[in-house]
XYZ file of C-alpha atoms in Angstrom:
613
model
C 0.000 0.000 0.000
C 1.464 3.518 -0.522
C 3.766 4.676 2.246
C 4.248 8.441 3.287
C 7.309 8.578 1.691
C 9.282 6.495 -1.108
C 12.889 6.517 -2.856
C 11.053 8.151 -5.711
C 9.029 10.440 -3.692
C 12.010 12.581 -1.599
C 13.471 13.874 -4.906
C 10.533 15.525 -5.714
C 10.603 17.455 -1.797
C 13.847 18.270 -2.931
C 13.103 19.534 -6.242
C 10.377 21.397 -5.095
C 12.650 23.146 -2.510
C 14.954 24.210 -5.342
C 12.454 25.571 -7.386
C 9.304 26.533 -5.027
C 8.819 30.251 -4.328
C 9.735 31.470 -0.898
C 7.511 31.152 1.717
C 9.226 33.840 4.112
C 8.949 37.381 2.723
C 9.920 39.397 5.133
C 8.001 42.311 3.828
C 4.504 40.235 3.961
C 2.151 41.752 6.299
C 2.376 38.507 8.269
C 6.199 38.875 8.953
C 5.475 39.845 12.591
C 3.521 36.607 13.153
C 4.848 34.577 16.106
C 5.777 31.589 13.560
C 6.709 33.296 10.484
C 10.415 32.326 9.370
C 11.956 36.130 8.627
C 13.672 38.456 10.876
C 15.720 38.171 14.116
C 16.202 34.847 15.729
C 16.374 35.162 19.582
C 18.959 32.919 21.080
C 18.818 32.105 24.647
C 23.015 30.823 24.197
C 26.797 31.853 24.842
C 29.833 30.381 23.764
C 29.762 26.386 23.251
C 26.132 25.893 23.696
C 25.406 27.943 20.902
C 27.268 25.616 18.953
C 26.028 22.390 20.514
C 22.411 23.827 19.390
C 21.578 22.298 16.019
C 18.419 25.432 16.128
C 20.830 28.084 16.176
C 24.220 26.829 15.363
C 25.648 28.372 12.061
C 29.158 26.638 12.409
C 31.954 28.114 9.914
C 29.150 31.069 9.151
C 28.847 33.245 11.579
C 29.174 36.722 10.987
C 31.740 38.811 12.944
C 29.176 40.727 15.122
C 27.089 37.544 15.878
C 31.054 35.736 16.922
C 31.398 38.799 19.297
C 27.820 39.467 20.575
C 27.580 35.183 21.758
C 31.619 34.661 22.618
C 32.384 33.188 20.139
C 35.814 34.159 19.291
C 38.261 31.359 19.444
C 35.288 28.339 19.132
C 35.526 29.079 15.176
C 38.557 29.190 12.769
C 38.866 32.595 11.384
C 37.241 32.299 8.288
C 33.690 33.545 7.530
C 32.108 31.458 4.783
C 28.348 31.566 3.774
C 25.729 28.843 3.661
C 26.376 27.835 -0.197
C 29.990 27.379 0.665
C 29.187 24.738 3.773
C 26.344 23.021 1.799
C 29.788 22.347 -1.214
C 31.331 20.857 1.747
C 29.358 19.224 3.188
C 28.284 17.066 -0.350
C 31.682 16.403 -0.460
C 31.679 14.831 3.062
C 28.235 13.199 1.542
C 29.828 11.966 -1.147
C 32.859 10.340 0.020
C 31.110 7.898 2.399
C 31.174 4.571 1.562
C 27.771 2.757 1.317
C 24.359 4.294 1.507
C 23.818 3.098 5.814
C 27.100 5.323 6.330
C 25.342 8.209 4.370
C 22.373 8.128 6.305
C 24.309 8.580 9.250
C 26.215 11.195 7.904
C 22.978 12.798 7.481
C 21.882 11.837 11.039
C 25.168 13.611 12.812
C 24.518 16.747 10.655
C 21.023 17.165 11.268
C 21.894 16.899 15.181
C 24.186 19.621 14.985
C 22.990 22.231 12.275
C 19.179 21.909 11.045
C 19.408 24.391 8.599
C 22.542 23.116 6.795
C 21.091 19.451 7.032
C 17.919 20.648 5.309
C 19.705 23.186 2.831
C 22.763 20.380 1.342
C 19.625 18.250 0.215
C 18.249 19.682 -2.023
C 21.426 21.410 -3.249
C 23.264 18.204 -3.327
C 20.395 17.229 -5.742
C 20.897 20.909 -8.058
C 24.447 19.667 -8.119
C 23.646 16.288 -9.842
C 21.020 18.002 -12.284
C 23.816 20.382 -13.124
C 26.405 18.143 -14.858
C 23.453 15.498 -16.352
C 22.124 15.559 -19.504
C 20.155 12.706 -19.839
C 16.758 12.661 -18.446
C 17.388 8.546 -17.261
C 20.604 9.256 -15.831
C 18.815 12.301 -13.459
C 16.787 9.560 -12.437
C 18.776 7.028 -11.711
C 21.025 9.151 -9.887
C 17.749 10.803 -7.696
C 16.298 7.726 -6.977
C 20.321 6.193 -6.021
C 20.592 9.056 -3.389
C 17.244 9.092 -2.448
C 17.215 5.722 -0.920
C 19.676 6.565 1.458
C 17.484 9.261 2.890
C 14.642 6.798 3.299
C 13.452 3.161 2.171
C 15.295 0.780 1.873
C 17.818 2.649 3.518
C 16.073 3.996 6.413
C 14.805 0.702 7.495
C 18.350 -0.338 7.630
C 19.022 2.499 10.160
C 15.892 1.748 12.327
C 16.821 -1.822 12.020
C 20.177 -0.878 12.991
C 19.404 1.646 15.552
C 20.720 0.558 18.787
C 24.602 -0.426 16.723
C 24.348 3.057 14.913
C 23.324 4.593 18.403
C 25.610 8.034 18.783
C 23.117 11.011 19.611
C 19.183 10.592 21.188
C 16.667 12.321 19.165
C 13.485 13.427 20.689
C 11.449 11.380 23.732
C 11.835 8.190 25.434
C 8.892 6.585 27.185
C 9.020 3.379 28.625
C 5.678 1.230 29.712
C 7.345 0.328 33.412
C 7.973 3.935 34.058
C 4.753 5.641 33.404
C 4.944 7.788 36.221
C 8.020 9.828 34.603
C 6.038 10.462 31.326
C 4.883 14.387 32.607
C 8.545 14.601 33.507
C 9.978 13.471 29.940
C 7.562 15.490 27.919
C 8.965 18.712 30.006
C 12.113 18.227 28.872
C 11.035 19.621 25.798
C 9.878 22.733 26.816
C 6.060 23.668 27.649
C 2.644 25.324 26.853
C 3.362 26.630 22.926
C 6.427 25.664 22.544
C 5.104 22.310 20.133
C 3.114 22.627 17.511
C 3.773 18.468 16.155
C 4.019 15.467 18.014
C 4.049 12.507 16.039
C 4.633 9.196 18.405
C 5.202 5.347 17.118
C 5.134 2.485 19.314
C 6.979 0.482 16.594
C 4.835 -2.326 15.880
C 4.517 -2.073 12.314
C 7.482 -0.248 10.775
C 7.837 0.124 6.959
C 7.226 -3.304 5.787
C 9.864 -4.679 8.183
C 7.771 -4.996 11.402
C 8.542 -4.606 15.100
C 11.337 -2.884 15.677
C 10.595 -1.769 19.258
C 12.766 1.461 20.930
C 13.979 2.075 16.669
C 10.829 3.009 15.899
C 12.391 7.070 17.294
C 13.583 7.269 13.845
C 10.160 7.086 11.969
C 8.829 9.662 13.941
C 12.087 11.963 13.076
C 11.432 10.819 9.889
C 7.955 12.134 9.247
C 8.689 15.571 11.077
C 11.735 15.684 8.452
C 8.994 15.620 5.719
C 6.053 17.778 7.476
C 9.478 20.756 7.517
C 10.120 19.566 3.836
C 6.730 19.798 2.387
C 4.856 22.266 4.256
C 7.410 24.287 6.167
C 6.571 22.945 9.481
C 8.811 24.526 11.950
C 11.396 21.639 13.096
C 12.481 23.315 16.126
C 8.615 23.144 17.162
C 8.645 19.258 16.307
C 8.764 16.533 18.948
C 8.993 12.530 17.758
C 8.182 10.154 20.482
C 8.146 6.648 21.151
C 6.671 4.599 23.210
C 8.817 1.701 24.070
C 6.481 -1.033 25.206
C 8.664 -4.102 24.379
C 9.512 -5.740 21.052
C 8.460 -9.266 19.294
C 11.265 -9.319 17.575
C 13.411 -11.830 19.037
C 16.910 -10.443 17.180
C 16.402 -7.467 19.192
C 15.860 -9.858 21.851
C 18.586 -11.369 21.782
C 20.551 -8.177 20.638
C 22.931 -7.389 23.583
C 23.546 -3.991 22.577
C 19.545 -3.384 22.076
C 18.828 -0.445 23.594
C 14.836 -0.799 24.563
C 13.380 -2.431 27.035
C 14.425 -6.792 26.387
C 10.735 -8.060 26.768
C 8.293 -8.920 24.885
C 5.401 -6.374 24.138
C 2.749 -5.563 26.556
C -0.969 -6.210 25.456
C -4.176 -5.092 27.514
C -5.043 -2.364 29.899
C -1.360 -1.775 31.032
C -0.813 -0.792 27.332
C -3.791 1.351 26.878
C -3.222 3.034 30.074
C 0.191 3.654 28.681
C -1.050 5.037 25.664
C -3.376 7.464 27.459
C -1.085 8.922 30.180
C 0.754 9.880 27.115
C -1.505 11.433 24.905
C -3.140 13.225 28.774
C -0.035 14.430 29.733
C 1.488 15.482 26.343
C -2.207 17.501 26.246
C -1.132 18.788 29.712
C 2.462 19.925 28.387
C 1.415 21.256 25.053
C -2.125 21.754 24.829
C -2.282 22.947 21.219
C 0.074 20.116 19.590
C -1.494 18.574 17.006
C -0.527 14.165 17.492
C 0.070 12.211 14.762
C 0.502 8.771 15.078
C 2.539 6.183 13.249
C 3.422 2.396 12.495
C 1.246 1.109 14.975
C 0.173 -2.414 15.069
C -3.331 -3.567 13.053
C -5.258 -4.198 15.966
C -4.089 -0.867 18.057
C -3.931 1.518 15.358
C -7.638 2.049 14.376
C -8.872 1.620 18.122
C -6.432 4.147 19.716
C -7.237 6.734 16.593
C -11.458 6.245 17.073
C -10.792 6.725 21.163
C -8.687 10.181 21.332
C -10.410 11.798 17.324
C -13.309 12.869 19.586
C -10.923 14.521 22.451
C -8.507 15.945 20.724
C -6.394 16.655 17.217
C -4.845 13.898 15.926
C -4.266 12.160 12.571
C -3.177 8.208 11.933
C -1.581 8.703 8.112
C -1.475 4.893 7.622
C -5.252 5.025 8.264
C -6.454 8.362 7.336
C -3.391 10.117 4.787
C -3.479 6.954 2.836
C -7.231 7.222 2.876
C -7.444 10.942 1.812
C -4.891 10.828 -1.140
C -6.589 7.753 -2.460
C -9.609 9.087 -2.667
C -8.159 12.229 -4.231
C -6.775 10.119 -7.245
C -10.720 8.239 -7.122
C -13.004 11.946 -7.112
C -10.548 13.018 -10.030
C -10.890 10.083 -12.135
C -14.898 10.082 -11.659
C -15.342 13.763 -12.343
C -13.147 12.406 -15.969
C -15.591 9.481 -16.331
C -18.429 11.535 -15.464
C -19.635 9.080 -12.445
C -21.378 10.383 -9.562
C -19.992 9.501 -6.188
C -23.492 8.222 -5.040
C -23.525 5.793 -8.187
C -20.199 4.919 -7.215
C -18.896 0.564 -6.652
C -15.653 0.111 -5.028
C -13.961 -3.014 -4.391
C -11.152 -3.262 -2.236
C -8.385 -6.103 -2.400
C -6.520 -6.200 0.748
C -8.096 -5.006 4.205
C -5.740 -4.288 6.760
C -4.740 -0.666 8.123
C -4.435 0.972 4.835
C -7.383 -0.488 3.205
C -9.924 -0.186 5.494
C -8.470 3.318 6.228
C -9.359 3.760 2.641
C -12.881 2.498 2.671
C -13.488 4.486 5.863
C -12.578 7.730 3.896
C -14.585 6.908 0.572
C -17.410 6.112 3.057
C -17.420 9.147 5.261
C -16.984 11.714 1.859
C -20.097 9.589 0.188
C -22.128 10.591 3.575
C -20.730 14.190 3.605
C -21.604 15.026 -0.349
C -24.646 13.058 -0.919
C -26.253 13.391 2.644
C -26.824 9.252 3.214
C -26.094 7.796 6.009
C -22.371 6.392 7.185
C -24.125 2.961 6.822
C -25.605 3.347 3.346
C -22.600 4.743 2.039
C -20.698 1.932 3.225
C -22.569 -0.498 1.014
C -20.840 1.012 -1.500
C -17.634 -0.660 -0.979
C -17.187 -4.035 -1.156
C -13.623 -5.075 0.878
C -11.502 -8.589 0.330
C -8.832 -9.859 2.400
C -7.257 -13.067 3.321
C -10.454 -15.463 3.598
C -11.996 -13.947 0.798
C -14.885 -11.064 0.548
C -15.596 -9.827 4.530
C -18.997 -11.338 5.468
C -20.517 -11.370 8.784
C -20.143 -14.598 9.858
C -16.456 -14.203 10.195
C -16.948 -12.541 13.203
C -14.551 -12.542 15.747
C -11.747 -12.583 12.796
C -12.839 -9.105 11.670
C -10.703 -5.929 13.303
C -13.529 -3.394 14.463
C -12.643 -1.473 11.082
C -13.701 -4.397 8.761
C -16.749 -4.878 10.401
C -18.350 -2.184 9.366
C -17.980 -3.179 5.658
C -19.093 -6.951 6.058
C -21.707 -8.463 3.975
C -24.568 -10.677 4.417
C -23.678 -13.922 3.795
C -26.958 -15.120 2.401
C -26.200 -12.645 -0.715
C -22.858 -14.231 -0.960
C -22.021 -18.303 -1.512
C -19.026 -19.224 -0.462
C -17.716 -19.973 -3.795
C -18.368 -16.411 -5.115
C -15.951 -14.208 -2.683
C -12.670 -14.442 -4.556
C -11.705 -11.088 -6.223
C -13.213 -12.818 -9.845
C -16.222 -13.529 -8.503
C -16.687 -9.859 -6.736
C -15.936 -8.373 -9.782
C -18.265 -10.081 -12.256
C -21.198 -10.139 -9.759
C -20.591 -6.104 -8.554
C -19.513 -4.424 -11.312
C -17.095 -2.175 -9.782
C -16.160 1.476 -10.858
C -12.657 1.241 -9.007
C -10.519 -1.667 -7.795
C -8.242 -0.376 -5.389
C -4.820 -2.619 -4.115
C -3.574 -2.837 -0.712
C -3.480 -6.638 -0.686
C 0.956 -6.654 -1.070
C -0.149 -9.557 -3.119
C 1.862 -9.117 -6.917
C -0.102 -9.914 -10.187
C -3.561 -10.056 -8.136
C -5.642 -7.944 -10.761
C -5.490 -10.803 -13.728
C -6.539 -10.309 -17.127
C -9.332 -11.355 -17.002
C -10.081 -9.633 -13.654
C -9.420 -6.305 -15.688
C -11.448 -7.409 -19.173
C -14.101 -8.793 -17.061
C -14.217 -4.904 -15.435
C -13.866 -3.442 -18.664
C -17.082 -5.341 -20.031
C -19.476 -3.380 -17.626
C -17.847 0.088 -17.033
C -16.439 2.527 -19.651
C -13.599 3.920 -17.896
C -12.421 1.274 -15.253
C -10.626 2.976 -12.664
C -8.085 0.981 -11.273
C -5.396 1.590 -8.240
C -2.760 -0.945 -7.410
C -0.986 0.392 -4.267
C 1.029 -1.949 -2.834
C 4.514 -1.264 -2.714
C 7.469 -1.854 -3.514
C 6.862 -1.645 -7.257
C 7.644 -5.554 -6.819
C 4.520 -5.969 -4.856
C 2.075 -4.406 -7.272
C -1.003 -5.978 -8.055
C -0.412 -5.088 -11.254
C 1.546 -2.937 -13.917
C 0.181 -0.093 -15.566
C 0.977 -0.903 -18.869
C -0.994 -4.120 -19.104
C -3.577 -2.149 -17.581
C -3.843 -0.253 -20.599
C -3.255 -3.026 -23.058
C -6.258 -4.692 -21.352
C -8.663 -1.914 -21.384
C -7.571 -0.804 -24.811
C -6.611 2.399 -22.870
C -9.410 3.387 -21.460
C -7.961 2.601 -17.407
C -7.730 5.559 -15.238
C -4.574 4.242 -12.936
C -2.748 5.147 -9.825
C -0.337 3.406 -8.290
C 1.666 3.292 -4.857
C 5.321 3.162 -6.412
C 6.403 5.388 -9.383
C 6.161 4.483 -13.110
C 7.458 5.294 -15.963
C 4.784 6.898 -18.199
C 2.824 4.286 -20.716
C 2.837 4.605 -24.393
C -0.221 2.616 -25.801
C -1.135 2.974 -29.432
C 0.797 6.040 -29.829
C -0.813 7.492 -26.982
C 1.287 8.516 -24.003
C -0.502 8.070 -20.424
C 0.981 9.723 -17.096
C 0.725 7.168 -13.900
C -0.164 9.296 -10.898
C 1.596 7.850 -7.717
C -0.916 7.985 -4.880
C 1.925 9.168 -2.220
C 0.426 10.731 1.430
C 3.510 13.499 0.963
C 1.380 15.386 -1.192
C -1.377 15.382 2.118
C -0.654 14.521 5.492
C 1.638 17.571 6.108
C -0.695 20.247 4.456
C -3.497 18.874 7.060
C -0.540 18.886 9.787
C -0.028 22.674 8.626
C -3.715 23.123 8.291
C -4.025 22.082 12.256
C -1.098 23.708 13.374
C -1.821 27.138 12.122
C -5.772 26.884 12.478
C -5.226 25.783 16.293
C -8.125 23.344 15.993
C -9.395 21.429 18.968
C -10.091 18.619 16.835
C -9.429 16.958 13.331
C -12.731 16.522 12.238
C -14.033 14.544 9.000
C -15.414 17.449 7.151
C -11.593 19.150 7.624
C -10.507 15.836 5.993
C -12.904 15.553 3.095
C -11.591 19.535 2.333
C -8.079 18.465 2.398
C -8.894 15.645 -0.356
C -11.161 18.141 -2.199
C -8.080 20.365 -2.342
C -5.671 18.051 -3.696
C -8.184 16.809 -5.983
C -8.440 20.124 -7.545
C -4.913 20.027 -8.539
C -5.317 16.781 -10.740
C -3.818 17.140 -13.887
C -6.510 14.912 -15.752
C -9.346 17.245 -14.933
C -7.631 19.363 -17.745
C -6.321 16.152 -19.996
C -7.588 12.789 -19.116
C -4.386 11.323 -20.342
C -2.325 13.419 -17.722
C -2.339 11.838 -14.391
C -4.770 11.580 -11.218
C -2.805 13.296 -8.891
C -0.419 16.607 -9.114
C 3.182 16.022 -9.162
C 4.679 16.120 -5.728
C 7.528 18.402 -7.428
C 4.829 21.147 -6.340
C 4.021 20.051 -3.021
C 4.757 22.927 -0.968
C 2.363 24.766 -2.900
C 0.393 22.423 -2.727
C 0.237 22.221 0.911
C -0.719 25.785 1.342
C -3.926 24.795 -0.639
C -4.406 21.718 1.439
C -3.708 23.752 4.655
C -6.375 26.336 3.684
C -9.091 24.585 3.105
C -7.927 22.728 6.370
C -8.163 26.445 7.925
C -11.580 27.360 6.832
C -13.021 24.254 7.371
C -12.445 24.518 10.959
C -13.243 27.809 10.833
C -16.449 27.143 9.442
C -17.106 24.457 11.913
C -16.354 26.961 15.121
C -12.930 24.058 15.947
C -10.222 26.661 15.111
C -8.547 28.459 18.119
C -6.307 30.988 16.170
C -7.551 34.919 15.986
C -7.098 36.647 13.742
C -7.463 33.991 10.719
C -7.933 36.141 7.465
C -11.028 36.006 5.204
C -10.175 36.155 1.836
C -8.407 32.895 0.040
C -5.296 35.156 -1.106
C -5.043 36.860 2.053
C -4.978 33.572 3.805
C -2.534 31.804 1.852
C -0.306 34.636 2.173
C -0.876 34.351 6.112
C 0.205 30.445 5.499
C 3.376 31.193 3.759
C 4.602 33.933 6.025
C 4.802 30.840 8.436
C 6.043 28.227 6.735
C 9.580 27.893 7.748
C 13.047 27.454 5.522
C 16.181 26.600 5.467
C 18.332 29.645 5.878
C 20.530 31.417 8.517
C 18.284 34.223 10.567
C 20.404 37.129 12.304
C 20.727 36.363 16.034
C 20.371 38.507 19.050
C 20.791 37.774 22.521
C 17.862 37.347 25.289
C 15.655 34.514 26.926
């Protein structure tokens, strides 16, 4: 199913980093805003721990008045250079290290001591490769080379590595024997507004490669790294957490030199009395963060999001930012096959966290734009997983999410729930892949969907590209070109019968952190549905096909900053409209308002310093 982030994906953050307008105009209006990234920094530092601060640390580039103001004199070699000049060396230092592991902790170590040069060498390191390449293949191979050592596969080597790698802690430790110290933790990290993002693992379920138990810190750093990326989301405002509650994973077990707690995980109330002194006392600490959580296990992760969505803001992007860029990609591909969303069959294949997430958002958005009920819309989707299509008499072996999308088993025989059989009997508008399961949607599958609808709309998510349920160009060949695809992985485009057909990649990168931006800046007391259904209608909006069907589903993420200040404002009025946002002072008009979100959106550069608390 499509992660947050891919190999393919983090070029495009980069790319649109190089090339995106600034956000930060320090003659906007806004400039005087409390989170707007212009003018004086104020640093709290002398001496050493300004240096030892990766917030206000500008290493070999500190100006002569800033050396003398903070003592600085004699910490520095003599030299003044300027940003550009650190970010040449430091691609160098990139560059020389051996494998891709020894990159990513290159990476690591910088980003603990200087944010800003850590977030400015990526994207330059990537203008540098553009620079002396020619060939559009070889810019690819190259991005998607160096890309993979900022993230999958090579990230999952770090987390997997974690406790060996081990040099510098990032962000909060909370252990399940110790739950009495969680207050005390979370204060380390300041207090009242001084976090705007939490987002907190318990490392069940880490990208494709499982339990990785006290590891799991590195997702969360992870996912704040792209919320700064792709909507400017202050990282000094960030806190990752995770919630060590044990590990399965009997390496780690066995792993001397593992650094979380050596038993296996806790199950029951002591774990969901865990969870909640958490999420109480990081409410307590910071009562206008907005929680995102991560990589939690199937059976926790839709449970702990429906008990705390009510109570306060918070966002699950395997469940819900999976959900809401999927069913950007579907709205776009209706509106080109002029289908209404009430007339609308979907058929999932593969029901776990990201699928069900899925269904859950096409069902809510059916019940918010045609006015049925949550129930009625739901019989709209028809979901298959591991026993075949979800019917009620499975009972016990249905997670609390499938349930709701079961089927009466006297409409269904037992030898018509395989994906075939769904297909021929319902008719589907859109197949949609989460299943992991490669070469799922057959031939005949696809022809047999391409009898009874005109414009089959079909999605196969799972990733790696290995994993797909199938490939886009024998979609195409199948449908004689008339599939509307997106996948989870990126594609080359298709040529079919001289036509040339864009693959949209369904990514959550172009979503989750314009609703995180949305939240932060609104202040809302709560996430609700209708704030997510405005975030998809956003994105949707930007879908290339609505102007050229053979253009793809989804804007490229090249854009995505801009894009996020879309998502983020109709995030923002939303909530305003539903009386949830906090913030005064929230401009009326849309140009005004996306102004107001830009002035905020912070970027990598070097702010002038003065002295004070």
């Amino acid at each position: 199913m499509p992660r947050s982030i891919s190999a393919a994906l983090i070029p495009c953050i980069f790319l649109a980093s190089l090339h995106s307008p600034s956000m930060s105009d320090p003659k906007s209006k806004f400039s005087h805003l409390p989170r707007a990234a212009a003018g004086p920094l104020t640093c709290p530092h002398q001496g050493n721990s300004v240096l030892q601060s990766s917030q206000f640390n500008k290493g070999s580039a500190f100006p002569a008045d800033e050396r003398s103001a903070f003592k600085l004199h004699g910490l520095l070699p003599p030299n003044i250079q300027t940003l550009d000049e650190q970010v040449q060396r430091a691609y160098q230092q990139y560059s020389s290290r051996s494998d891709d592991l020894a990159k990513n902790t290159f990476l690591s170590s910088m980003k603990a001591q200087n944010e800003v040069l850590y977030y400015k060498v990526r994207p330059e390191a990537w203008s540098r490769i553009i620079t002396f390449l020619t060939c559009d293949q070889l810019v690819q191979t190259h991005l998607k080379e160096m890309f993979s050592v900022i993230y999958t596969p090579t990230e999952g080597d770090a987390i997997q590595d974690y406790s060996r790698l081990f040099r510098k802690p990032e962000g909060c430790f909370l252990n399940i024997n110790d739950p009495d110290r969680i207050e005390e933790s979370l204060s380390s990290f300041g207090s009242g507004d001084d976090v705007d993002y939490i987002v907190v693992s318990d490392g069940e379920e880490i990208l494709g490669i499982g339990d990785q138990g006290v590891g799991a810190i590195l997702i969360s750093v992870a996912k704040l790294v792209i919320t700064t990326l792709c909507a400017g989301i202050h990282p000094s405002r960030q806190l990752p957490v995770v919630l060590d509650c044990g590990t399965d994973n009997e390496d780690l077990l066995a792993d001397e030199l593992y650094l979380g707690l050596r038993q296996h995980r806790e199950r029951g109330e002591k774990y969901d009395d865990f969870v909640d002194r958490f999420v109480q006392a990081a409410r307590r600490q910071f009562p206008r963060a907005y929680i995102h959580f991560e990589d939690f296990g199937l059976k926790n992760a839709r449970r702990i999001l429906n008990r705390y969505q009510s109570q306060i803001p918070c966002f699950n992007d395997d469940i819900q930012g999976t959900g809401c860029v999927t069913l950007a990609a579907m709205l776009a591909a209706l509106e080109v096959s002029n289908v209404q969303l009430e007339d609308t069959r979907v058929v999932i294949f593969g029901s776990g966290t990201a699928g069900i997430g899925i269904a859950d958002q096409i069902a809510e958005t059916i019940a918010t734009k045609t006015h049925k009920s949550k129930d009625d819309a739901s019989k709209q989707i028809w979901c298959i997983d591991k026993p075949g299509l979800l019917v009620k008499s499975l009972g016990q072996q249905l997670t609390d999410g499938q349930q709701s999308f079961a089927r009466d088993d006297h409409d269904w025989s037992e030898n018509d729930r395989d994906l075939q059989s769904v297909i021929k009997k319902v008719q589907p508008h859109v197949l949609i892949g989460t299943s992991t399961k490669p070469g799922a949607f057959t031939e005949d599958a696809i022809r047999e969907m391409a009898r009874n609808v005109e414009r089959p709309i079909v999605f196969p998510l799972s990733n790696p590209t290995r994993l797909h349920e199938a490939k886009p160009e024998d979609l195409y060949k199948w449908t004689d070109g008339k599939a509307l695809v997106a996948t989870g992985s990126p594609f080359q485009p298709v040529n079919y019968n001289g036509t040339e057909y864009e693959i949209a990649e369904c990514n959550n990168s172009t979503c989750f952190p314009g609703i995180g931006l949305g939240a932060v800046l609104s202040q809302c007391r709560l996430m609700s549905k209708k704030m997510l259904v405005a975030a998809v209608e956003a994105l949707k909006a930007e879908s290339p096909a609505l102007k050229d069907s053979n253009k793809p589903l989804l804007p490229d993420v090249e854009n995505v900053r801009e894009i996020s200040v879309k998502i983020a404002a109709a995030v923002i009025r939303c909530a305003v409209e539903e009386g949830l946002a906090q913030q005064d002072g929230i401009p009326d008009s849309d140009s005004e308002l996306q102004e107001w979100i830009q002035a905020q959106m912070w970027e990598a550069g070097y702010r002038p310093l003065v002295g004070g608390n």
